[in-house]
Amino acid sequence: MRSFLIITSLSLFTFATAQKKLTVTKDDQFKTQASTSIQSNYDQYKTMAFQIWDYAEVGYKEVKSSALLQQTLKDNGFNVEAGVAGIPTAFVATYGSGSPVIAILAEFDALPGLSQTNAPEKISAGKDAGHACGHHLFGVASVASGIAIKKLIEEKKFTGTIKVFGCPAEEGGSGKVYLVRAGLFKDVDVAIHWHPGNENGVTMTSALANMSAKFRFRGISAHAAASPERGRSALDGVEAMNNMVNMMREHIPQETRIHYVITNGGKAPNVIPDFAEVYYYVRHPKRDQVQSIFNRVVNTANGAAIGTDTKMEFEMIGGTHDLLLNRTLAEVMQKNLEKTGGVQYTAAEVDFGNKLQATFGFPAPPVANAGIIKPLKIEMDAGGGSTDVGDVSYAVPTVGLRSATWVSGTAAHSWQAVACGGTEIGTKGMMVSAKTMALTAIDLFLHPELIEKAKVEFKQQVGTYQYKALLGDRKPALNYRD
Ligand SMILES: [Zn+2]
C-alpha cells in the first residue's frame, strides 16, 4: 500500500512537471519571438517617436501624430476606425477575432510651453509645446506592442483580438473618458498601458480623481481712473473666488489638491476688464469627495459673482476617476518586466545623463539605475497625479507599468524630460515597455484563467458602483487648449 502511494504520487509529479515544461516552452518561444520582432524594428520605432516628439501637438490637435500611428497600424494589417467617440484624433485599431480581447492604450499629446531641444541644457526648440510627459514614446510603444501580438495571431499561435486604442488629450482633456462613455471598452477583457518615467516598475500607485473647470466672469468695462463707478471688474470676480477657495483649504480633507491658473485677467490696468477666466483642478483620492469639494468651489464662484456684481458661468473641462489596480495582472506584468530587463546606456548616454542631472539642483539617483527593475510593491499607494486611465480601470481590469525613458531623477513635465525624449535614452526606455506589454498580453492570450481571476478581483473592487463620467454628458472639449 505504502509503495503504491509513493509510485502514484511520483508519477503524478513527473506528469505535472512534464506538463509545466511543455507550457513554459511554448510561452517562452512566443515571448522571445515578440521581443525579437519589436527589437528588430527599433530604427522604425525610434524614427516614429522622434517624429511625434517633433510634431509636439497638444490635446485634441494631435492630427499628424495620430495619423502616423494609424498608418503604421494599417500597414501592419490592422483595421482602423478613426474619429471614434466624437474625437477626430481618437481611433481604435483591431486585428483578429473572438475572445479574449486585449486592449493596449496609446497616448500622443504634448504639453503647452516646455519647448526644448534634445540637449542636456535648457534650450527652447522655438515651438509652442513639448513632449514633457513622453506621450510620443507612449503611443509608439503601444503600437509596436500591438503589432508584435498581431503577428502571433496571424501565425495562429493563439486566437483572439488585439486592439490598440488611440487616446488623445490625456493632459487635462480626459480623452479616454469619452471612449469609455461611448462604450468602446464593452467587449474588452483587459486593458494594458504604460507611462514614461525615470525608473522601471509595475504601477502599484493609484491616481487622484480629478474634476476641472473654467470659471468665466463677465463684468462691465470702463476707464479705470475716469469712470470706475461705471465699471464692474470681471477680474474682481476671479480674485474673490480665489480668495474664498484659498480660505476653504482649511476646511477640506487634507488629501485634497486644488490648483488654479488665471487664464484671462484682462489686458490693460487702465481698462476695467469685462471678462476674466480662471481654470481650476480639484483632486482627491476619492471620487465622491472630489464631487462634493468641487460643488463647494462652484459655490465660491457664485458667491464671488454676487459680491462683485458680475456674472459667472463655468464649463466642465475634465473629470477622471481614481485608478483601480489589479494585483493579479500586476504580478503577471512584473514577471514579464523582469524578463525584459532595464535599459543599458552607452558611455555617451551616461555622459548626457550626468550633465542633465547636474541641472536638477538636487542629488539624483545614479544614472545606471535605468538598468534596475523595481520589485513589485505589496502595498498599493494613493497617487499624486491623475490620469484618464482611471476611467478605463472602472470599465475593465487594467494594468500598467513605467519604464525609464528619462534619466534617473528627472521630473515629468520638465524641460529635462523633453530633452531625454528626443534622444535614444527615451527610445530605449520605450522598448522596455513595448516588450513588457506584449509579453503580458501573450500570457493573457495563452492563459484565459488569468483573465478570469483578474475579473473576479475587478468586480470586487468596483462593487455596486455604476460608472458615471465625472465630466457629465458634455461633448469632448476639443478646443480646451485654445
Ligand atoms: Zn503623462
Tab-separated table of C-alpha atoms and ligand atoms in Angstrom:
chain	number	residue	atom	x	y	z
A	1	MET	CA	0.000	0.000	0.000
A	2	ARG	CA	2.689	2.356	1.013
A	3	SER	CA	4.857	1.739	-2.062
A	4	PHE	CA	1.797	2.088	-4.306
A	5	LEU	CA	1.140	5.523	-2.875
A	6	ILE	CA	4.711	6.555	-3.455
A	7	ILE	CA	4.659	5.390	-7.046
A	8	THR	CA	1.364	7.174	-7.726
A	9	SER	CA	2.482	10.481	-6.303
A	10	LEU	CA	5.823	10.147	-8.067
A	11	SER	CA	4.263	9.536	-11.453
A	12	LEU	CA	1.819	12.378	-10.832
A	13	PHE	CA	4.750	14.621	-10.050
A	14	THR	CA	6.563	13.625	-13.233
A	15	PHE	CA	3.413	14.177	-15.257
A	16	ALA	CA	2.845	17.626	-13.741
A	17	THR	CA	6.455	18.613	-14.336
A	18	ALA	CA	6.339	17.487	-17.940
A	19	GLN	CA	3.114	19.438	-18.494
A	20	LYS	CA	4.609	22.519	-16.947
A	21	LYS	CA	7.768	22.236	-19.028
A	22	LEU	CA	5.750	21.963	-22.220
A	23	THR	CA	3.706	25.078	-21.425
A	24	VAL	CA	6.706	27.099	-20.333
A	25	THR	CA	8.479	26.279	-23.574
A	26	LYS	CA	5.584	27.472	-25.713
A	27	ASP	CA	5.153	30.679	-23.691
A	28	ASP	CA	8.850	31.382	-23.832
A	29	GLN	CA	9.056	30.759	-27.528
A	30	PHE	CA	6.248	33.230	-28.304
A	31	LYS	CA	7.657	35.777	-25.891
A	32	THR	CA	11.108	35.577	-27.455
A	33	GLN	CA	9.539	35.962	-30.875
A	34	ALA	CA	7.574	39.080	-29.796
A	35	SER	CA	10.582	40.732	-28.119
A	36	THR	CA	12.787	39.985	-31.103
A	37	SER	CA	10.299	41.364	-33.598
A	38	ILE	CA	9.914	44.586	-31.596
A	39	GLN	CA	13.680	44.950	-31.288
A	40	SER	CA	14.237	44.255	-34.996
A	41	ASN	CA	12.078	47.313	-35.800
A	42	TYR	CA	13.986	49.534	-33.373
A	43	ASP	CA	15.016	52.028	-36.063
A	44	GLN	CA	11.488	52.408	-37.391
A	45	TYR	CA	10.012	52.938	-33.918
A	46	LYS	CA	12.793	55.355	-32.997
A	47	THR	CA	12.109	57.414	-36.131
A	48	MET	CA	8.371	57.459	-35.380
A	49	ALA	CA	8.958	58.552	-31.778
A	50	PHE	CA	11.271	61.367	-32.886
A	51	GLN	CA	8.712	62.472	-35.481
A	52	ILE	CA	5.912	62.728	-32.920
A	53	TRP	CA	8.319	64.401	-30.472
A	54	ASP	CA	8.995	66.946	-33.205
A	55	TYR	CA	5.292	67.455	-34.053
A	56	ALA	CA	4.637	68.256	-30.368
A	57	GLU	CA	0.880	68.537	-30.855
A	58	VAL	CA	-1.284	69.396	-27.828
A	59	GLY	CA	-4.503	67.680	-26.720
A	60	TYR	CA	-7.117	67.048	-29.458
A	61	LYS	CA	-4.840	68.741	-32.018
A	62	GLU	CA	-2.658	65.621	-32.498
A	63	VAL	CA	-3.577	65.315	-36.186
A	64	LYS	CA	-0.179	64.286	-37.561
A	65	SER	CA	0.783	62.172	-34.546
A	66	SER	CA	-2.450	60.193	-34.640
A	67	ALA	CA	-2.243	59.789	-38.439
A	68	LEU	CA	1.292	58.360	-38.203
A	69	LEU	CA	0.257	55.779	-35.609
A	70	GLN	CA	-2.893	54.877	-37.544
A	71	GLN	CA	-0.974	54.467	-40.811
A	72	THR	CA	1.604	52.205	-39.157
A	73	LEU	CA	-1.174	50.007	-37.773
A	74	LYS	CA	-2.941	49.913	-41.158
A	75	ASP	CA	0.318	48.995	-42.903
A	76	ASN	CA	0.522	46.081	-40.496
A	77	GLY	CA	-2.914	44.741	-41.261
A	78	PHE	CA	-4.999	46.375	-38.535
A	79	ASN	CA	-8.490	47.572	-39.261
A	80	VAL	CA	-8.532	51.192	-38.066
A	81	GLU	CA	-11.677	53.034	-37.054
A	82	ALA	CA	-10.791	56.711	-36.797
A	83	GLY	CA	-12.637	59.610	-35.191
A	84	VAL	CA	-14.341	57.480	-32.540
A	85	ALA	CA	-16.383	58.969	-29.650
A	86	GLY	CA	-16.700	62.280	-31.487
A	87	ILE	CA	-12.958	62.952	-31.302
A	88	PRO	CA	-11.190	63.406	-34.671
A	89	THR	CA	-7.793	62.173	-33.374
A	90	ALA	CA	-9.106	59.148	-31.421
A	91	PHE	CA	-9.052	55.711	-33.020
A	92	VAL	CA	-9.475	52.008	-32.379
A	93	ALA	CA	-7.247	49.636	-34.374
A	94	THR	CA	-8.316	45.990	-34.362
A	95	TYR	CA	-6.755	42.727	-35.507
A	96	GLY	CA	-8.091	39.212	-35.041
A	97	SER	CA	-11.475	37.994	-33.896
A	98	GLY	CA	-13.166	36.404	-30.936
A	99	SER	CA	-12.031	36.327	-27.340
A	100	PRO	CA	-10.022	37.212	-25.485
A	101	VAL	CA	-9.993	40.875	-26.465
A	102	ILE	CA	-6.885	42.606	-25.173
A	103	ALA	CA	-6.592	46.386	-25.429
A	104	ILE	CA	-3.385	48.388	-25.418
A	105	LEU	CA	-3.732	52.114	-24.758
A	106	ALA	CA	-1.720	54.650	-26.762
A	107	GLU	CA	-1.287	58.354	-25.953
A	108	PHE	CA	0.387	61.049	-28.044
A	109	ASP	CA	-0.382	64.585	-26.803
A	110	ALA	CA	2.253	67.170	-25.854
A	111	LEU	CA	2.173	69.879	-23.172
A	112	PRO	CA	1.827	73.588	-23.909
A	113	GLY	CA	5.035	75.573	-23.289
A	114	LEU	CA	8.017	73.384	-22.360
A	115	SER	CA	9.617	73.631	-25.789
A	116	GLN	CA	13.091	72.145	-25.619
A	117	THR	CA	15.781	70.669	-27.871
A	118	ASN	CA	17.384	67.313	-27.104
A	119	ALA	CA	20.418	68.979	-25.470
A	120	PRO	CA	21.245	68.452	-21.767
A	121	GLU	CA	20.863	72.182	-21.153
A	122	LYS	CA	17.786	74.410	-21.260
A	123	ILE	CA	17.420	75.487	-24.897
A	124	SER	CA	13.994	76.184	-26.420
A	125	ALA	CA	13.206	74.455	-29.686
A	126	GLY	CA	11.095	77.500	-30.547
A	127	LYS	CA	7.788	75.651	-30.547
A	128	ASP	CA	4.554	76.159	-28.629
A	129	ALA	CA	4.658	72.786	-26.916
A	130	GLY	CA	6.929	69.944	-25.883
A	131	HIS	CA	6.682	66.256	-25.035
A	132	ALA	CA	7.403	66.737	-21.347
A	133	CYS	CA	5.368	63.679	-20.350
A	134	GLY	CA	6.816	61.380	-23.022
A	135	HIS	CA	3.493	60.628	-24.696
A	136	HIS	CA	5.291	60.467	-28.083
A	137	LEU	CA	7.001	57.330	-26.731
A	138	PHE	CA	3.770	56.132	-25.147
A	139	GLY	CA	1.938	55.924	-28.476
A	140	VAL	CA	4.769	54.302	-30.402
A	141	ALA	CA	5.487	51.614	-27.772
A	142	SER	CA	1.808	50.650	-27.666
A	143	VAL	CA	1.629	50.416	-31.453
A	144	ALA	CA	4.847	48.334	-31.508
A	145	SER	CA	3.411	46.028	-28.877
A	146	GLY	CA	0.134	45.624	-30.752
A	147	ILE	CA	1.946	44.775	-33.982
A	148	ALA	CA	4.045	42.083	-32.251
A	149	ILE	CA	0.854	40.453	-30.920
A	150	LYS	CA	-0.833	40.732	-34.302
A	151	LYS	CA	1.998	38.712	-35.873
A	152	LEU	CA	1.451	35.875	-33.402
A	153	ILE	CA	-2.308	35.838	-34.040
A	154	GLU	CA	-1.625	35.900	-37.781
A	155	GLU	CA	0.676	32.881	-37.415
A	156	LYS	CA	-2.113	31.147	-35.484
A	157	LYS	CA	-0.012	30.844	-32.343
A	158	PHE	CA	-3.168	31.683	-30.427
A	159	THR	CA	-6.607	33.131	-31.178
A	160	GLY	CA	-8.318	36.298	-30.043
A	161	THR	CA	-8.397	40.004	-30.735
A	162	ILE	CA	-5.818	42.719	-30.166
A	163	LYS	CA	-6.971	46.339	-30.082
A	164	VAL	CA	-4.821	49.446	-29.954
A	165	PHE	CA	-6.763	52.414	-28.595
A	166	GLY	CA	-5.573	55.804	-29.847
A	167	CYS	CA	-6.272	58.011	-26.838
A	168	PRO	CA	-5.874	61.778	-27.389
A	169	ALA	CA	-5.601	64.587	-24.860
A	170	GLU	CA	-4.544	62.786	-21.704
A	171	GLU	CA	-3.106	66.028	-20.341
A	172	GLY	CA	-6.245	67.665	-18.978
A	173	GLY	CA	-8.529	66.725	-21.865
A	174	SER	CA	-9.780	63.438	-20.329
A	175	GLY	CA	-9.744	61.823	-23.792
A	176	LYS	CA	-10.234	58.262	-22.567
A	177	VAL	CA	-13.315	59.222	-20.572
A	178	TYR	CA	-15.215	59.803	-23.825
A	179	LEU	CA	-14.026	56.446	-25.185
A	180	VAL	CA	-15.273	54.727	-22.028
A	181	ARG	CA	-18.512	56.734	-22.073
A	182	ALA	CA	-19.097	55.707	-25.717
A	183	GLY	CA	-18.909	52.058	-24.636
A	184	LEU	CA	-15.783	51.287	-26.679
A	185	PHE	CA	-14.393	49.032	-23.945
A	186	LYS	CA	-17.563	46.944	-23.680
A	187	ASP	CA	-16.091	43.915	-25.477
A	188	VAL	CA	-12.595	44.291	-23.990
A	189	ASP	CA	-11.350	41.774	-21.403
A	190	VAL	CA	-8.192	43.508	-20.170
A	191	ALA	CA	-6.562	46.885	-20.847
A	192	ILE	CA	-2.777	47.298	-20.780
A	193	HIS	CA	-0.999	50.641	-20.591
A	194	TRP	CA	2.338	52.153	-19.629
A	195	HIS	CA	3.833	55.521	-18.929
A	196	PRO	CA	7.264	57.042	-19.462
A	197	GLY	CA	9.203	57.511	-16.247
A	198	ASN	CA	12.607	57.684	-14.635
A	199	GLU	CA	12.610	54.098	-13.376
A	200	ASN	CA	11.218	50.668	-14.310
A	201	GLY	CA	8.336	49.273	-12.288
A	202	VAL	CA	4.807	47.940	-12.464
A	203	THR	CA	2.281	50.604	-11.463
A	204	MET	CA	1.047	49.990	-7.927
A	205	THR	CA	0.190	53.621	-7.283
A	206	SER	CA	-3.372	54.772	-7.742
A	207	ALA	CA	-4.240	58.190	-9.116
A	208	LEU	CA	-6.294	61.056	-7.751
A	209	ALA	CA	-9.817	61.521	-9.014
A	210	ASN	CA	-9.999	64.912	-10.647
A	211	MET	CA	-12.576	67.468	-11.780
A	212	SER	CA	-11.535	70.542	-13.717
A	213	ALA	CA	-13.446	73.543	-14.983
A	214	LYS	CA	-13.015	77.002	-16.422
A	215	PHE	CA	-14.907	79.700	-14.477
A	216	ARG	CA	-15.751	82.711	-16.640
A	217	PHE	CA	-16.716	86.035	-15.114
A	218	ARG	CA	-18.293	88.862	-17.096
A	219	GLY	CA	-18.418	92.477	-15.927
A	220	ILE	CA	-18.576	95.950	-17.482
A	221	SER	CA	-15.609	97.800	-18.989
A	222	ALA	CA	-14.936	101.423	-18.128
A	223	HIS	CA	-11.987	103.785	-17.756
A	224	ALA	CA	-10.314	102.611	-14.582
A	225	ALA	CA	-9.470	106.165	-13.416
A	226	ALA	CA	-12.017	108.455	-15.106
A	227	SER	CA	-15.209	106.447	-14.530
A	228	PRO	CA	-14.523	103.452	-12.297
A	229	GLU	CA	-18.034	103.660	-10.804
A	230	ARG	CA	-19.487	102.627	-14.142
A	231	GLY	CA	-17.395	99.500	-14.368
A	232	ARG	CA	-17.704	96.071	-12.800
A	233	SER	CA	-14.446	94.113	-12.813
A	234	ALA	CA	-14.586	90.519	-14.014
A	235	LEU	CA	-11.098	90.118	-12.538
A	236	ASP	CA	-12.522	91.060	-9.132
A	237	GLY	CA	-14.867	88.123	-9.543
A	238	VAL	CA	-11.934	85.787	-10.200
A	239	GLU	CA	-9.908	87.169	-7.305
A	240	ALA	CA	-12.830	86.995	-4.864
A	241	MET	CA	-13.417	83.387	-5.880
A	242	ASN	CA	-9.743	82.512	-5.469
A	243	ASN	CA	-9.709	84.148	-2.018
A	244	MET	CA	-12.649	82.085	-0.881
A	245	VAL	CA	-11.182	78.872	-2.262
A	246	ASN	CA	-7.879	79.590	-0.522
A	247	MET	CA	-9.731	80.068	2.776
A	248	MET	CA	-11.675	76.876	2.102
A	249	ARG	CA	-8.426	74.878	2.060
A	250	GLU	CA	-8.513	74.898	5.869
A	251	HIS	CA	-11.865	73.141	5.878
A	252	ILE	CA	-11.471	70.318	3.404
A	253	PRO	CA	-9.892	66.856	3.799
A	254	GLN	CA	-6.133	67.286	3.779
A	255	GLU	CA	-5.526	64.864	0.896
A	256	THR	CA	-7.312	67.327	-1.371
A	257	ARG	CA	-5.382	69.175	-4.071
A	258	ILE	CA	-6.799	72.349	-5.555
A	259	HIS	CA	-4.864	74.394	-8.092
A	260	TYR	CA	-5.719	77.173	-10.488
A	261	VAL	CA	-4.280	79.435	-13.139
A	262	ILE	CA	-5.813	82.717	-14.254
A	263	THR	CA	-6.132	82.168	-17.986
A	264	ASN	CA	-7.515	85.640	-18.659
A	265	GLY	CA	-7.172	88.551	-16.289
A	266	GLY	CA	-7.791	91.490	-18.585
A	267	LYS	CA	-5.486	93.276	-20.961
A	268	ALA	CA	-4.561	96.670	-19.507
A	269	PRO	CA	-4.646	98.142	-15.975
A	270	ASN	CA	-6.460	101.264	-17.140
A	271	VAL	CA	-9.357	99.263	-18.589
A	272	ILE	CA	-11.685	97.547	-16.131
A	273	PRO	CA	-11.796	94.015	-17.510
A	274	ASP	CA	-15.231	92.915	-18.668
A	275	PHE	CA	-14.010	89.332	-18.978
A	276	ALA	CA	-11.807	87.154	-16.799
A	277	GLU	CA	-11.313	83.413	-16.580
A	278	VAL	CA	-9.782	81.057	-14.046
A	279	TYR	CA	-9.046	77.367	-14.729
A	280	TYR	CA	-9.366	75.040	-11.703
A	281	TYR	CA	-8.406	71.452	-10.870
A	282	VAL	CA	-9.930	69.748	-7.811
A	283	ARG	CA	-8.391	66.404	-6.819
A	284	HIS	CA	-8.764	63.850	-4.055
A	285	PRO	CA	-8.103	60.096	-3.837
A	286	LYS	CA	-11.871	59.507	-3.558
A	287	ARG	CA	-14.254	60.279	-6.384
A	288	ASP	CA	-17.197	61.273	-4.157
A	289	GLN	CA	-15.016	63.676	-2.155
A	290	VAL	CA	-13.914	65.368	-5.370
A	291	GLN	CA	-17.533	65.853	-6.336
A	292	SER	CA	-18.533	67.444	-3.047
A	293	ILE	CA	-15.460	69.697	-2.870
A	294	PHE	CA	-15.952	70.717	-6.487
A	295	ASN	CA	-19.539	71.746	-5.634
A	296	ARG	CA	-18.179	73.964	-2.867
A	297	VAL	CA	-15.757	75.553	-5.344
A	298	VAL	CA	-18.740	76.323	-7.582
A	299	ASN	CA	-20.417	77.950	-4.558
A	300	THR	CA	-17.439	80.275	-4.097
A	301	ALA	CA	-17.711	81.277	-7.769
A	302	ASN	CA	-21.411	82.045	-7.370
A	303	GLY	CA	-20.703	83.996	-4.182
A	304	ALA	CA	-17.910	85.934	-5.871
A	305	ALA	CA	-20.187	86.891	-8.755
A	306	ILE	CA	-22.868	88.213	-6.373
A	307	GLY	CA	-20.337	90.152	-4.317
A	308	THR	CA	-18.628	91.776	-7.295
A	309	ASP	CA	-21.801	92.372	-9.291
A	310	THR	CA	-20.535	90.267	-12.170
A	311	LYS	CA	-21.961	87.272	-13.964
A	312	MET	CA	-20.401	83.832	-13.786
A	313	GLU	CA	-20.725	80.654	-15.786
A	314	PHE	CA	-18.464	77.650	-15.748
A	315	GLU	CA	-17.575	74.925	-18.212
A	316	MET	CA	-16.552	71.469	-17.062
A	317	ILE	CA	-13.305	70.669	-18.849
A	318	GLY	CA	-12.183	67.348	-17.489
A	319	GLY	CA	-13.078	64.688	-14.979
A	320	THR	CA	-11.244	61.468	-14.271
A	321	HIS	CA	-11.693	58.602	-11.833
A	322	ASP	CA	-9.081	57.275	-9.451
A	323	LEU	CA	-7.074	54.331	-10.816
A	324	LEU	CA	-8.026	50.772	-9.821
A	325	LEU	CA	-5.022	48.470	-9.526
A	326	ASN	CA	-5.294	44.797	-10.357
A	327	ARG	CA	-2.895	42.663	-8.344
A	328	THR	CA	-3.415	39.536	-10.471
A	329	LEU	CA	-2.396	41.375	-13.618
A	330	ALA	CA	0.366	43.296	-11.843
A	331	GLU	CA	2.033	40.026	-10.830
A	332	VAL	CA	1.903	38.782	-14.425
A	333	MET	CA	3.365	42.022	-15.701
A	334	GLN	CA	6.119	42.064	-13.074
A	335	LYS	CA	7.462	38.706	-14.292
A	336	ASN	CA	7.499	39.984	-17.849
A	337	LEU	CA	9.190	43.228	-16.897
A	338	GLU	CA	11.896	41.255	-15.083
A	339	LYS	CA	12.263	39.013	-18.122
A	340	THR	CA	12.623	42.051	-20.392
A	341	GLY	CA	15.123	43.832	-18.158
A	342	GLY	CA	16.002	47.511	-17.849
A	343	VAL	CA	17.891	49.990	-20.009
A	344	GLN	CA	21.636	49.876	-20.656
A	345	TYR	CA	23.288	53.140	-21.672
A	346	THR	CA	26.288	53.784	-23.897
A	347	ALA	CA	29.162	55.867	-22.480
A	348	ALA	CA	27.812	58.893	-24.382
A	349	GLU	CA	24.353	58.408	-22.830
A	350	VAL	CA	25.843	58.156	-19.335
A	351	ASP	CA	27.668	61.399	-20.048
A	352	PHE	CA	24.390	63.024	-21.201
A	353	GLY	CA	22.718	61.697	-18.040
A	354	ASN	CA	25.374	63.147	-15.753
A	355	LYS	CA	25.169	66.538	-17.471
A	356	LEU	CA	21.379	66.548	-17.207
A	357	GLN	CA	21.422	65.557	-13.532
A	358	ALA	CA	23.769	68.473	-12.837
A	359	THR	CA	20.906	70.807	-13.848
A	360	PHE	CA	18.432	69.360	-11.290
A	361	GLY	CA	19.695	71.315	-8.310
A	362	PHE	CA	19.252	68.298	-6.027
A	363	PRO	CA	21.070	64.969	-5.657
A	364	ALA	CA	19.729	62.358	-8.082
A	365	PRO	CA	19.983	58.555	-8.024
A	366	PRO	CA	22.746	57.014	-10.193
A	367	VAL	CA	22.160	57.176	-13.958
A	368	ALA	CA	22.784	53.407	-14.140
A	369	ASN	CA	19.556	52.834	-12.154
A	370	ALA	CA	17.801	52.661	-15.531
A	371	GLY	CA	19.065	49.077	-15.655
A	372	ILE	CA	17.210	48.101	-12.468
A	373	ILE	CA	13.693	46.665	-12.208
A	374	LYS	CA	11.866	47.667	-9.043
A	375	PRO	CA	10.378	44.782	-7.049
A	376	LEU	CA	6.578	44.596	-7.052
A	377	LYS	CA	5.194	46.668	-4.222
A	378	ILE	CA	2.913	44.786	-1.890
A	379	GLU	CA	1.058	47.855	-0.681
A	380	MET	CA	-0.909	49.945	-3.091
A	381	ASP	CA	-0.393	53.704	-2.697
A	382	ALA	CA	-2.689	56.628	-3.327
A	383	GLY	CA	-1.218	58.579	-6.189
A	384	GLY	CA	-0.080	62.151	-6.592
A	385	GLY	CA	-1.298	62.743	-10.133
A	386	SER	CA	-4.423	61.993	-12.100
A	387	THR	CA	-4.997	60.061	-15.301
A	388	ASP	CA	-7.904	59.240	-17.561
A	389	VAL	CA	-6.699	55.622	-17.458
A	390	GLY	CA	-8.664	55.710	-14.174
A	391	ASP	CA	-11.930	55.640	-16.125
A	392	VAL	CA	-10.691	52.696	-18.210
A	393	SER	CA	-9.817	50.900	-14.951
A	394	TYR	CA	-13.500	51.173	-13.942
A	395	ALA	CA	-14.569	49.616	-17.259
A	396	VAL	CA	-12.185	46.631	-17.472
A	397	PRO	CA	-9.338	45.117	-15.431
A	398	THR	CA	-6.343	47.332	-16.180
A	399	VAL	CA	-2.606	47.008	-15.648
A	400	GLY	CA	0.318	49.297	-16.380
A	401	LEU	CA	3.990	49.957	-15.911
A	402	ARG	CA	6.560	52.715	-16.022
A	403	SER	CA	9.864	52.384	-17.740
A	404	ALA	CA	12.995	54.515	-17.645
A	405	THR	CA	12.673	56.837	-20.616
A	406	TRP	CA	14.159	59.711	-18.636
A	407	VAL	CA	17.475	59.930	-16.804
A	408	SER	CA	17.091	58.911	-13.108
A	409	GLY	CA	15.632	61.703	-11.030
A	410	THR	CA	14.076	63.562	-13.981
A	411	ALA	CA	10.691	65.064	-13.123
A	412	ALA	CA	7.780	64.663	-15.518
A	413	HIS	CA	6.608	67.938	-17.084
A	414	SER	CA	10.134	69.364	-17.073
A	415	TRP	CA	12.413	70.528	-19.908
A	416	GLN	CA	14.762	67.709	-18.905
A	417	ALA	CA	12.024	65.160	-19.712
A	418	VAL	CA	11.553	66.738	-23.145
A	419	ALA	CA	15.318	66.559	-23.764
A	420	CYS	CA	15.521	62.852	-22.838
A	421	GLY	CA	12.534	62.075	-25.036
A	422	GLY	CA	14.377	63.459	-28.035
A	423	THR	CA	17.332	61.092	-27.561
A	424	GLU	CA	17.734	57.324	-27.641
A	425	ILE	CA	17.582	57.358	-23.843
A	426	GLY	CA	13.842	57.796	-24.411
A	427	THR	CA	13.692	55.258	-27.234
A	428	LYS	CA	15.450	52.561	-25.211
A	429	GLY	CA	13.090	53.032	-22.269
A	430	MET	CA	10.150	52.889	-24.653
A	431	MET	CA	11.311	49.489	-25.918
A	432	VAL	CA	11.204	48.079	-22.368
A	433	SER	CA	7.513	48.916	-22.113
A	434	ALA	CA	6.699	47.824	-25.663
A	435	LYS	CA	8.160	44.382	-24.962
A	436	THR	CA	6.728	44.045	-21.441
A	437	MET	CA	3.216	44.880	-22.635
A	438	ALA	CA	3.465	42.359	-25.498
A	439	LEU	CA	4.731	39.642	-23.149
A	440	THR	CA	1.936	40.358	-20.695
A	441	ALA	CA	-0.648	40.149	-23.483
A	442	ILE	CA	0.826	36.785	-24.546
A	443	ASP	CA	0.267	35.419	-21.035
A	444	LEU	CA	-3.360	36.541	-21.219
A	445	PHE	CA	-3.933	35.013	-24.660
A	446	LEU	CA	-2.434	31.705	-23.542
A	447	HIS	CA	-3.942	31.543	-20.055
A	448	PRO	CA	-7.610	32.613	-20.004
A	449	GLU	CA	-7.763	31.635	-16.323
A	450	LEU	CA	-5.621	34.709	-15.568
A	451	ILE	CA	-8.248	36.918	-17.168
A	452	GLU	CA	-10.976	35.235	-15.123
A	453	LYS	CA	-9.014	35.762	-11.920
A	454	ALA	CA	-8.384	39.402	-12.830
A	455	LYS	CA	-12.098	39.882	-13.480
A	456	VAL	CA	-13.058	38.471	-10.079
A	457	GLU	CA	-10.685	40.964	-8.437
A	458	PHE	CA	-12.025	43.768	-10.641
A	459	LYS	CA	-15.655	43.024	-9.739
A	460	GLN	CA	-14.813	43.049	-6.030
A	461	GLN	CA	-13.219	46.471	-6.392
A	462	VAL	CA	-15.998	48.074	-8.408
A	463	GLY	CA	-18.726	46.542	-6.230
A	464	THR	CA	-22.150	48.028	-6.879
A	465	TYR	CA	-20.799	51.294	-8.293
A	466	GLN	CA	-22.417	52.261	-11.617
A	467	TYR	CA	-19.893	54.150	-13.706
A	468	LYS	CA	-20.750	57.750	-14.363
A	469	ALA	CA	-18.305	60.133	-16.046
A	470	LEU	CA	-17.253	62.930	-13.668
A	471	LEU	CA	-17.371	65.408	-16.543
A	472	GLY	CA	-21.058	64.657	-17.077
A	473	ASP	CA	-22.512	64.477	-20.562
A	474	ARG	CA	-20.525	67.292	-22.155
A	475	LYS	CA	-19.088	66.807	-25.640
A	476	PRO	CA	-15.301	66.393	-25.911
A	477	ALA	CA	-13.619	69.721	-25.079
A	478	LEU	CA	-11.834	69.777	-28.439
A	479	ASN	CA	-10.682	73.391	-28.003
A	480	TYR	CA	-9.603	73.278	-24.350
A	481	ARG	CA	-6.042	74.224	-25.327
A	482	ASP	CA	-7.075	77.314	-27.329
B	1	ZN	ZN	1.570	61.632	-18.946
